Short mmCIF file of C-alpha atoms in Angstrom, two decimals:
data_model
loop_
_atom_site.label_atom_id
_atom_site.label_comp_id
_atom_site.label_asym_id
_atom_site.label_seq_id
_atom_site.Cartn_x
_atom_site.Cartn_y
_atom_site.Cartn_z
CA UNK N 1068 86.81 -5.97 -51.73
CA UNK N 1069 90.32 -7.19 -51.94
CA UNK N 1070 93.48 -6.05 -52.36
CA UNK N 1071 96.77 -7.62 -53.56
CA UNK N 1072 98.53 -5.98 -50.08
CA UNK N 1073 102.40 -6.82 -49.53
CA UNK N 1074 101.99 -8.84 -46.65
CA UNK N 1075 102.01 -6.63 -43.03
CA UNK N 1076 102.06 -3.73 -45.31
CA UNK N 1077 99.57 -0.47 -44.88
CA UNK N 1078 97.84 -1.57 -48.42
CA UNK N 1079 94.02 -3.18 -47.85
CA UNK N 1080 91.60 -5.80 -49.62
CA UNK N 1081 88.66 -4.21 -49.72
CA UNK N 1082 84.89 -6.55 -49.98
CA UNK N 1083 81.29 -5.65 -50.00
CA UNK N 1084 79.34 -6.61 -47.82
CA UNK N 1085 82.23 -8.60 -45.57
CA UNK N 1086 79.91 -10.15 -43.72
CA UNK N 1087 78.09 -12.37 -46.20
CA UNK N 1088 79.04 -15.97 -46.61
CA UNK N 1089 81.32 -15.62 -49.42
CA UNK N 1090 83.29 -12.50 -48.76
CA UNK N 1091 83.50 -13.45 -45.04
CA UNK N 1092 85.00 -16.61 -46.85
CA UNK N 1093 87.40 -14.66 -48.89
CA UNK N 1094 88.61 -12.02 -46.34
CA UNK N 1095 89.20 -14.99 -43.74
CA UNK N 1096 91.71 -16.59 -46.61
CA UNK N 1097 93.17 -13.52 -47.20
CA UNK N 1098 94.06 -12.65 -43.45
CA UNK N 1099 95.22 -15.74 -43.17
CA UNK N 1100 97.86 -15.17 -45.63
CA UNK N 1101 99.31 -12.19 -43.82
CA UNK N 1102 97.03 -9.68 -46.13
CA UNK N 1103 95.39 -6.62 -44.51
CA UNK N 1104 91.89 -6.68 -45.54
CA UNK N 1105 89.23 -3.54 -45.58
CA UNK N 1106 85.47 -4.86 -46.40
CA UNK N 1107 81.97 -2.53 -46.04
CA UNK N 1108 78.64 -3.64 -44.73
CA UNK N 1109 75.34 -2.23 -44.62
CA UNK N 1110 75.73 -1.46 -40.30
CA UNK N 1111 78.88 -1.58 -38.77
CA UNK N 1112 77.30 -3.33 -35.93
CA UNK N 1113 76.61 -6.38 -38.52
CA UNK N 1114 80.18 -7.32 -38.79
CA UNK N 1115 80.58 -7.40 -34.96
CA UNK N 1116 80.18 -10.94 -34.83
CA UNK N 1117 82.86 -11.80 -37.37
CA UNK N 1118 85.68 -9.70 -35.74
CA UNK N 1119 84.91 -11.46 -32.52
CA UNK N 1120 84.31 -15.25 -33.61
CA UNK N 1121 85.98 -15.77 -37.36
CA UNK N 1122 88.87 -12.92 -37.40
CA UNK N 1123 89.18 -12.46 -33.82
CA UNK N 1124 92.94 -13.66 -34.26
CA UNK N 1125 93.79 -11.16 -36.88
CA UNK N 1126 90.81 -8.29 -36.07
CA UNK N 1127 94.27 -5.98 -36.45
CA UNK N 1128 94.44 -5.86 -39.58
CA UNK N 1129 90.69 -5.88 -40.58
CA UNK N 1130 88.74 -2.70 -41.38
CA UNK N 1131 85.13 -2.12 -41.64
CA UNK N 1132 83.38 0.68 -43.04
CA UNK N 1133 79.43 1.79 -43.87
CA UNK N 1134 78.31 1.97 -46.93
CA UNK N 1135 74.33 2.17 -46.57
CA UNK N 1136 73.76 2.35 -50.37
CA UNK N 1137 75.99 0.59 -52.94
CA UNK N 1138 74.03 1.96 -55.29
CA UNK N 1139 75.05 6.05 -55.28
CA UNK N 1140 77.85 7.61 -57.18
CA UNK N 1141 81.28 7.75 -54.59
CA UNK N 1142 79.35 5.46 -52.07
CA UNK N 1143 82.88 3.48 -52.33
CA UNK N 1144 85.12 6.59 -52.81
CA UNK N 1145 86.65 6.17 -49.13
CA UNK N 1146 86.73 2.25 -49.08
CA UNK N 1147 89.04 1.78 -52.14
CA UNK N 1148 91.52 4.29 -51.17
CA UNK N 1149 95.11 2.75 -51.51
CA UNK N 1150 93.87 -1.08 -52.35
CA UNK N 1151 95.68 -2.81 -55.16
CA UNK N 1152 92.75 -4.98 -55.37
CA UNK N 1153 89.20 -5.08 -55.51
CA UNK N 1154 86.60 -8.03 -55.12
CA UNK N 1155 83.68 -6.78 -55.47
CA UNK N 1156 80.88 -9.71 -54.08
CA UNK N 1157 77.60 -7.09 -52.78
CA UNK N 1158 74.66 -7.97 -54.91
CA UNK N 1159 71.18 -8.17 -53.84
CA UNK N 1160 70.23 -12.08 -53.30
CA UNK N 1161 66.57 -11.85 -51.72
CA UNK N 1162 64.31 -13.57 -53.89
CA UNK N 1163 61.22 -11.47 -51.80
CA UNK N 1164 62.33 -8.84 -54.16
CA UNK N 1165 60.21 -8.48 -57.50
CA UNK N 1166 60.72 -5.71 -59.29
CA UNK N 1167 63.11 -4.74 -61.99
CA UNK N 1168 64.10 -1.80 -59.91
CA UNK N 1169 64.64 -3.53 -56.74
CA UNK N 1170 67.23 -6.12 -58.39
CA UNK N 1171 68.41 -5.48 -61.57
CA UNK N 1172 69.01 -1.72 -61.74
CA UNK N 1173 70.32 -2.34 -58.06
CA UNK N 1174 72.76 -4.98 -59.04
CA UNK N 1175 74.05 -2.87 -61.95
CA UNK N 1176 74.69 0.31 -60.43
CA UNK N 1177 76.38 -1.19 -57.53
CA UNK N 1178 78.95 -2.49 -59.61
CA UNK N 1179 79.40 0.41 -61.86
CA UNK N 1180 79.76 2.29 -58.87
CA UNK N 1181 82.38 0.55 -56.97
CA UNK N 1182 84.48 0.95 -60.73
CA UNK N 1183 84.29 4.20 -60.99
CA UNK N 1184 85.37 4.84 -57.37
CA UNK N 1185 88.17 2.74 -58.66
CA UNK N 1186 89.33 4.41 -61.54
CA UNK N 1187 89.21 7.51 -59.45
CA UNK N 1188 90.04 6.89 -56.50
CA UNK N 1189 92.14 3.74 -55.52
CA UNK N 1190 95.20 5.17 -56.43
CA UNK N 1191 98.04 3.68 -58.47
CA UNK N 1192 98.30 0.92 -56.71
CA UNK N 1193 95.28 -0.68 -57.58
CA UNK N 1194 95.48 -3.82 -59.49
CA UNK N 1195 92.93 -5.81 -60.15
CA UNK N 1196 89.07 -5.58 -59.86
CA UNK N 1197 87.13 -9.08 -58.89
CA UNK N 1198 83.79 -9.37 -59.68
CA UNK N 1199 81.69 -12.09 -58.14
CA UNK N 1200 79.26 -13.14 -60.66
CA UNK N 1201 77.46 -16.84 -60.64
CA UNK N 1202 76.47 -19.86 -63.46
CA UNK N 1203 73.25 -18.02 -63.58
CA UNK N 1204 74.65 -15.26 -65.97
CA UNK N 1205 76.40 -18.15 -68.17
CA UNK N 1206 73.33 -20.54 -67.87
CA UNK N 1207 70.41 -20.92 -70.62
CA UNK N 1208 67.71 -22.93 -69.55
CA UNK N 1209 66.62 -23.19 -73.58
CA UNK N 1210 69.57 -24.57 -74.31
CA UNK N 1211 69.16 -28.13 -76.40
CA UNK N 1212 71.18 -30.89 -74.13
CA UNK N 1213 73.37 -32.23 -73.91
CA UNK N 1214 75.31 -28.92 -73.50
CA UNK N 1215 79.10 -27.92 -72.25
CA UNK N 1216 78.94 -24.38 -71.21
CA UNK N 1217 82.44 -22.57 -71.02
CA UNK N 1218 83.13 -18.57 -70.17
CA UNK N 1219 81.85 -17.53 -74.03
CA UNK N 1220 78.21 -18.48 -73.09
CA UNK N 1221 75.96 -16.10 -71.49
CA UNK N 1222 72.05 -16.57 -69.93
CA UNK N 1223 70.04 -14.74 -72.45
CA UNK N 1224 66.52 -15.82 -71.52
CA UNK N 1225 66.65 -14.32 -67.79
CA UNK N 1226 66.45 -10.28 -68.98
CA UNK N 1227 63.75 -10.74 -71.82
CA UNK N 1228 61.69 -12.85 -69.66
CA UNK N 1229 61.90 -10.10 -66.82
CA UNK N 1230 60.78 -7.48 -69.24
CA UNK N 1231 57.82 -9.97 -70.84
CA UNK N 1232 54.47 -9.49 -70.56
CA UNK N 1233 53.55 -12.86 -68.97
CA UNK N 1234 56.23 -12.12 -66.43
CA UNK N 1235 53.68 -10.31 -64.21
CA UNK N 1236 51.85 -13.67 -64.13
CA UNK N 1237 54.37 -15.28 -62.17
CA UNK N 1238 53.65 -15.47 -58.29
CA UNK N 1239 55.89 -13.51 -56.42
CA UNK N 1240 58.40 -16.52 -56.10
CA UNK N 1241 58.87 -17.16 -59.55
CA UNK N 1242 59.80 -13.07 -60.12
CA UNK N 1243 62.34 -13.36 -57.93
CA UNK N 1244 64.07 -16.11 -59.33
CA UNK N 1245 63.34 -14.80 -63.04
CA UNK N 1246 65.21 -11.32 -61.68
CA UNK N 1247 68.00 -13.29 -59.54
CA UNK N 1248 69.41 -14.82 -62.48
CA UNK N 1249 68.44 -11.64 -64.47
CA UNK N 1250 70.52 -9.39 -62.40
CA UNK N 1251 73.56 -11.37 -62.02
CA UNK N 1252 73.45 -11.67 -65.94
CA UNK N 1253 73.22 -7.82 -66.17
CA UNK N 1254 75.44 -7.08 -63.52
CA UNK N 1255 78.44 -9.11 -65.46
CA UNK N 1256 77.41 -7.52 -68.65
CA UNK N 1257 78.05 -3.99 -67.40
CA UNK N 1258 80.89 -4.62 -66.03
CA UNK N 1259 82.93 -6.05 -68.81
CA UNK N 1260 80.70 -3.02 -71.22
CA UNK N 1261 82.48 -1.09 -68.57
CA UNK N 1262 86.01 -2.56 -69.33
CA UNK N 1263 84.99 -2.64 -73.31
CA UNK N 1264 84.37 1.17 -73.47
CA UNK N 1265 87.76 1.87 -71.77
CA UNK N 1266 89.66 -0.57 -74.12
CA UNK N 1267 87.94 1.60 -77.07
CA UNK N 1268 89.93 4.78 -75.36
CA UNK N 1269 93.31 3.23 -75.65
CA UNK N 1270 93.39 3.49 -79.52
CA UNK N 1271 92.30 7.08 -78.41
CA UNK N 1272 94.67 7.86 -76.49
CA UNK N 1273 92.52 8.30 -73.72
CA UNK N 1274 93.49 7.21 -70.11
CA UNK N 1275 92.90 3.64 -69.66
CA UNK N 1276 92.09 2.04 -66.26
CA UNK N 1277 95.11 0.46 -64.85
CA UNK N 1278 93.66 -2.45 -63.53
CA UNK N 1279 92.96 -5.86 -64.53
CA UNK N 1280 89.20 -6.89 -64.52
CA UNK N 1281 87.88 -10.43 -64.15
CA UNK N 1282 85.03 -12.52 -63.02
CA UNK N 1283 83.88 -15.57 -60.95
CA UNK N 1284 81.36 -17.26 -61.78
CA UNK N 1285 80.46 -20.36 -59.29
CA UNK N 1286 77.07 -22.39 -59.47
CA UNK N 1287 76.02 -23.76 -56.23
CA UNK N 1288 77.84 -23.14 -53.40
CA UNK N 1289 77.78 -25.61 -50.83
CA UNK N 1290 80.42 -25.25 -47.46
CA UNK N 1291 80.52 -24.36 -43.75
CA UNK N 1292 79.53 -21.01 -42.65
CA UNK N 1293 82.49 -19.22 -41.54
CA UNK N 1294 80.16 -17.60 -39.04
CA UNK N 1295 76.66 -18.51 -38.78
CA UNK N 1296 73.95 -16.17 -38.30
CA UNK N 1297 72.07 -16.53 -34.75
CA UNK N 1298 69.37 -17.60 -35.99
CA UNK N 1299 69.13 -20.71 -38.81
CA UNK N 1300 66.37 -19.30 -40.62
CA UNK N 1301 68.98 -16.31 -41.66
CA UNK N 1302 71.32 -18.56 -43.19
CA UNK N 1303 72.01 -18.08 -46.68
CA UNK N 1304 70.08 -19.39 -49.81
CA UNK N 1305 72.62 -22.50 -50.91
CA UNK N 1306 72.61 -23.93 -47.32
CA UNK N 1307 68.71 -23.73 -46.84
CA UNK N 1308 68.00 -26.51 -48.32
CA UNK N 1309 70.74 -29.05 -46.19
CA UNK N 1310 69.19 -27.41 -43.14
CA UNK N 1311 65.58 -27.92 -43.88
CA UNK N 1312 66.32 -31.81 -44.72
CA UNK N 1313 68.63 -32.19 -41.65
CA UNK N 1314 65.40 -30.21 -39.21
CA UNK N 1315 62.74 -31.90 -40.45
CA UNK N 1316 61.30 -29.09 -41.65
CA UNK N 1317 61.81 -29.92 -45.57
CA UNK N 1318 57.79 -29.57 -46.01
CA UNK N 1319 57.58 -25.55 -44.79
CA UNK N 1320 60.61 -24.80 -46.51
CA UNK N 1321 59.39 -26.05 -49.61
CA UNK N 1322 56.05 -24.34 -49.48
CA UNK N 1323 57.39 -21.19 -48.10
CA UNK N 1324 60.76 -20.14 -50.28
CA UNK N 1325 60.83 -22.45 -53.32
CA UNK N 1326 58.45 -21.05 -56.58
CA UNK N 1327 56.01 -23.82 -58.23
CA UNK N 1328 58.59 -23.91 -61.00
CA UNK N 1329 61.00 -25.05 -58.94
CA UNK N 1330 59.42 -27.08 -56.54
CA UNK N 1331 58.24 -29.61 -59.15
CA UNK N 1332 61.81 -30.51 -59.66
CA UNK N 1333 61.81 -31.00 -56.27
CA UNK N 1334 58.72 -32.81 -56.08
CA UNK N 1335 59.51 -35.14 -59.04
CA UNK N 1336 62.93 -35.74 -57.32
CA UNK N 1337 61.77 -36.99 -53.68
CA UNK N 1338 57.90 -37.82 -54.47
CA UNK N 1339 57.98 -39.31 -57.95
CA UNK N 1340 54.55 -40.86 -57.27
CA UNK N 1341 52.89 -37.50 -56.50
CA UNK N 1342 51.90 -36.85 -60.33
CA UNK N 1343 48.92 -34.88 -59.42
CA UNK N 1344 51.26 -32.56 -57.19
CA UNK N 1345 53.99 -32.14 -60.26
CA UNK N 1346 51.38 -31.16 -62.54
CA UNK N 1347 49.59 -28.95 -60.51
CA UNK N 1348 52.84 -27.18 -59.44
CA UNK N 1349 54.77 -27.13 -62.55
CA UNK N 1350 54.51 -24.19 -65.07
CA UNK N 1351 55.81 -25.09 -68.57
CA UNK N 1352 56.44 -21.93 -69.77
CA UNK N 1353 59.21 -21.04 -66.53
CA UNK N 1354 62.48 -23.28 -67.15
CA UNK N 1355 63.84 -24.96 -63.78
CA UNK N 1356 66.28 -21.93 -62.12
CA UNK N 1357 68.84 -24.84 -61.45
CA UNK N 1358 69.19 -27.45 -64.64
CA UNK N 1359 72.81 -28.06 -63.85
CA UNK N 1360 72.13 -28.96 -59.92
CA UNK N 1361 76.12 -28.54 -60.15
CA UNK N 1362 77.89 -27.96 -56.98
CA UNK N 1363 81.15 -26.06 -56.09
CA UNK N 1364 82.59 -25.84 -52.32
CA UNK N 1365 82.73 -22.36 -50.86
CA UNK N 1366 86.57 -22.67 -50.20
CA UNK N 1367 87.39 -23.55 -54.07
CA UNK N 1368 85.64 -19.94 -54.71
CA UNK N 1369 87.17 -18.09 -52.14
CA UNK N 1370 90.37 -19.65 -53.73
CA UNK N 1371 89.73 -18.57 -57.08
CA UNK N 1372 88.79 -15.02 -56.27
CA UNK N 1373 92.01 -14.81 -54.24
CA UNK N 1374 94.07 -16.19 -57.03
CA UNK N 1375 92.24 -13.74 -59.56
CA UNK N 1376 93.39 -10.87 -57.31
CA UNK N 1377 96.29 -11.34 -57.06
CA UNK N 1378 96.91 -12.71 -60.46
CA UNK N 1379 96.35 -9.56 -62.84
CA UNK N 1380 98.02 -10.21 -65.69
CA UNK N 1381 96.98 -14.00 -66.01
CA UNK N 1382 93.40 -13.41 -65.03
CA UNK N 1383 92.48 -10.08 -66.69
CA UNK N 1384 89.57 -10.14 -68.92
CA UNK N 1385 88.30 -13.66 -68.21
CA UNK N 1386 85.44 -15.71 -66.54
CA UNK N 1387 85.93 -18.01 -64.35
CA UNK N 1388 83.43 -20.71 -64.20
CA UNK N 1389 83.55 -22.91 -61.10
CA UNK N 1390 81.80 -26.29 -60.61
CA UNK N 1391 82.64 -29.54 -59.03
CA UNK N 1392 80.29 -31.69 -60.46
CA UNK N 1393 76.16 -32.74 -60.65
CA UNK N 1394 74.20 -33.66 -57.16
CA UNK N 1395 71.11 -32.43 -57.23
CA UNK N 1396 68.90 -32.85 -54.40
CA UNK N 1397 68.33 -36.25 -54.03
CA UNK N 1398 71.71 -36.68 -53.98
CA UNK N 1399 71.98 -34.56 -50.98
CA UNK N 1400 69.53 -36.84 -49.23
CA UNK N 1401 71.41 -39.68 -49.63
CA UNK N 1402 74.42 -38.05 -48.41
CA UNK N 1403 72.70 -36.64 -45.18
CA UNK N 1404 71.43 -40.36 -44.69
CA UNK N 1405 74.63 -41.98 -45.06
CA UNK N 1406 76.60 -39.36 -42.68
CA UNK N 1407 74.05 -38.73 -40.53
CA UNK N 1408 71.70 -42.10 -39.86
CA UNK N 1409 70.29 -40.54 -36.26
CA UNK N 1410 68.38 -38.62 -38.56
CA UNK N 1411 67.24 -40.43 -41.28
CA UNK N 1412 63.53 -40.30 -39.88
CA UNK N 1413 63.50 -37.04 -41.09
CA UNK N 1414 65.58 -36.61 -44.08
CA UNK N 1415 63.18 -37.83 -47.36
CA UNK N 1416 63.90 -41.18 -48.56
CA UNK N 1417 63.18 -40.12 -52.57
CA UNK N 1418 64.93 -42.28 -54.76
CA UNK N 1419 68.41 -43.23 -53.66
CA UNK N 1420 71.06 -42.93 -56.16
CA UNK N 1421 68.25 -41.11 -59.15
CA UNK N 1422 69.33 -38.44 -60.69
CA UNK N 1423 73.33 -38.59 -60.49
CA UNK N 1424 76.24 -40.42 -61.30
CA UNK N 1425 78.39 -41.83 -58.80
CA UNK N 1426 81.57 -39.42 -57.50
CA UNK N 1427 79.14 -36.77 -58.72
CA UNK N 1428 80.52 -36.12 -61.78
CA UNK N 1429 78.24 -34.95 -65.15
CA UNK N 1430 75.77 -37.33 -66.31
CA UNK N 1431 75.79 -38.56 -70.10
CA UNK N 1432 74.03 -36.63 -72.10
CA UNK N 1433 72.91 -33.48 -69.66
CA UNK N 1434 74.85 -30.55 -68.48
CA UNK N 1435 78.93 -30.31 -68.37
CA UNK N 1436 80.67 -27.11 -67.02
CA UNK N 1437 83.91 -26.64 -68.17
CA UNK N 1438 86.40 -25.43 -65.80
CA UNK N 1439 89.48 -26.17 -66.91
CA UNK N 1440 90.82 -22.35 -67.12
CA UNK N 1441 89.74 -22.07 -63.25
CA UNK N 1442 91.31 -25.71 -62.37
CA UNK N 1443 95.22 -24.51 -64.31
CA UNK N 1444 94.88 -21.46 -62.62
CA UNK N 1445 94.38 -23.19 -59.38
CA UNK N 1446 97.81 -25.79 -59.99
CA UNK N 1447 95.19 -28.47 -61.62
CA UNK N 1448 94.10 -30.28 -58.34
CA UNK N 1449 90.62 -31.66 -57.82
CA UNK N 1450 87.96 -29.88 -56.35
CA UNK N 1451 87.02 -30.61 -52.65
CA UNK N 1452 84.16 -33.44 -53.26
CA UNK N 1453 80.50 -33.68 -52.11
CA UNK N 1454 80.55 -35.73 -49.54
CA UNK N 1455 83.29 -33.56 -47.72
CA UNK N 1456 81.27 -30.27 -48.59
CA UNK N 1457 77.83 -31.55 -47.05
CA UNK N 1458 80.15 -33.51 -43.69
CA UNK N 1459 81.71 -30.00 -43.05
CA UNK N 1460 78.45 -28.52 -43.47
CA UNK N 1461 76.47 -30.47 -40.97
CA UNK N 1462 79.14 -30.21 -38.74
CA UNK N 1463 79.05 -26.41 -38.80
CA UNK N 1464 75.39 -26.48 -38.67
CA UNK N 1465 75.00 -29.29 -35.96
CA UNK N 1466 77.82 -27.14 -33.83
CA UNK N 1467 76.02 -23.48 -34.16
CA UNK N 1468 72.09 -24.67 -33.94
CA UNK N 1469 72.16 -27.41 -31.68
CA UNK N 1470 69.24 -25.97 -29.60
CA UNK N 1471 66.99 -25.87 -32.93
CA UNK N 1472 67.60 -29.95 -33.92
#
């Protein structure tokens, strides 16, 4: 969570759970600007590592505190007392997960949670609430190309597929990613049903939350950890794949965390002449989870959540959509190839160049993402490009798991 603190004063960001890669992100920006910042985590003990590596320097003004569940009523009652603003970035990611229950319901109550501790217990001073959504709740995979999606447009294949019949004859892979993109979808939707209901009071004359509510919604995120797990195999889903081209271990990772349906993108992208493969892995009736292959660097969104907190008036009741650009996989590849040449034995060859557009901008006729309320906000400046995303990445990685390369 964040809040829009005078700087040096008593008043705190708070941000679930601080120690994942975008709130760590977030929190680091906002210390940096002289901002006291209060986040939660699951264990205490798991944000020990960022207050002595990342925020050593300003571990002063940082707070942590325990939530265990996001998901009961007042589990955020202490954490949002006397913030002026809230980002709110906890959501369940694992894509193990495959049940309704276990994503979805968690997702939603997490967030409707940390609003009502809000309303009833931040205080006066509260500002603005931040909620991190993603391109998957803005994202149809049915949509008829070519296609520019803006902040009106909202995924609304994810939640009836969850809730079909033939979704229980998806492997286990495939559920997760139908209920990933199905929970950030719902998640969004309750919150601004949340807002809605409120706005309804004011011709009422009921009390009206008095604080601005707003969302980001990023698609890929691509960046340096700002502190890496100890272990590479716990870094989070957006970086997996750089890592398991950069290790040589592209081949497990493959089999082990992508879903058919996704994996015969993949396939087609790096092994066009494996037809048999594609059509044995491919499942018609499951769109691709990532038809866009749109990137965004992690420090654009920690920019724009800042800016959305402590922006209320501009920013209340939008969507933010953030996204740099299209380079997809192979794309990747042939960045990791050029930067890193040491290592092009194990990085796949595919088909250089296939697939994108050069400075990775949106190809003719596919996907475009339009940004341009996120880019005024922001003074109007480009985004931070590819090639310097996956350089810093690398760099991070190469630094941190040395021993495993």
């Amino acid at each position: 969570m964040a809040s829009k603190a005078a700087k040096g004063s008593a008043a705190e960001p708070y941000r679930p759970d601080i120690s994942n890669s975008i709130a760590s992100q977030i929190g680091y920006d906002l210390l940096k600007q002289g901002y006291r910042v209060r986040g939660t985590t699951r264990s205490v003990e798991s944000a020990n590592a960022l207050l002595k590596g990342a925020y050593s320097s300003h571990a002063h003004r940082v707070e942590i505190l325990q939530v265990p569940d996001i998901t009961s009523e007042g589990a955020f009652d202490e954490a949002v007392k006397g913030t002026t603003a809230i980002i709110h970035t906890a959501s369940p990611i694992s894509l193990a997960l495959t049940s309704w229950s276990s994503t979805v319901d968690i997702a939603i109550a997490g967030a409707i949670s940390m609003l009502n501790s809000a309303l009833n217990h931040a205080g006066p001073r509260l500002s603005s609430f931040v909620l991190t959504s993603s391109f998957a709740a803005c994202t149809d995979p049915q949509t008829p190309l070519p296609k520019t999606f803006t902040e009106n447009d909202w995924n609304t294949w994810a939640e009836p597929k969850a809730k079909s019949k033939d979704f229980e004859d998806l492997d286990d892979n495939a559920k997760g990613r139908v209920l990933y993109l199905a929970s950030k979808t719902a998640a969004e939707r309750a919150v601004w049903e949340w807002r809605e209901k409120r706005e309804v009071s004011r011709n009422t004359g009921a009390e009206l939350p008095p604080f601005a509510v707003s969302s980001i919604n990023p698609n890929f995120v691509i960046g340096p950890p700002l502190q890496p797990p100890p272990d590479p195999r716990q870094i989070n889903m957006t970086l997996q794949t750089a890592w398991a081209m950069i290790s040589g271990t592209i081949s497990s990772f493959l089999a082990d965390l992508w879903a058919p349906w996704l994996l015969s993108a993949v396939i087609r992208t790096f092994y066009p002449e494996k037809s048999l493969v594609l059509t044995l892995c491919q499942l018609d009736h499951v769109p691709g989870a990532m038809p866009t292959a749109a990137y965004i660097s992690n420090h654009d969104v920690s920019r724009m959540h800042v800016y959305a907190a402590l922006h209320p008036s501009e920013c209340n009741g939008h969507r933010y959509l953030l996204a740099a650009g299209r380079a997809p996989p192979q794309a990747l590849a042939d960045v990791l190839r050029k930067i890193r040449p040491q290592w092009k034995d194990r990085i796949p060859m595919g088909d250089p160049g296939n697939d994108y557009v050069e400075g990775y901008t949106w190809v003719e006729g596919g996907v475009t993402i339009d940004c341009e309320r996120a880019k005024r906000a922001l003074g109007g400046g480009e985004w931070m490009g590819f090639e310097q995303c996956v350089e810093e990445t690398v760099e991070a990685l190469e630094k941190h798991y040395n021993a495993f390369l």
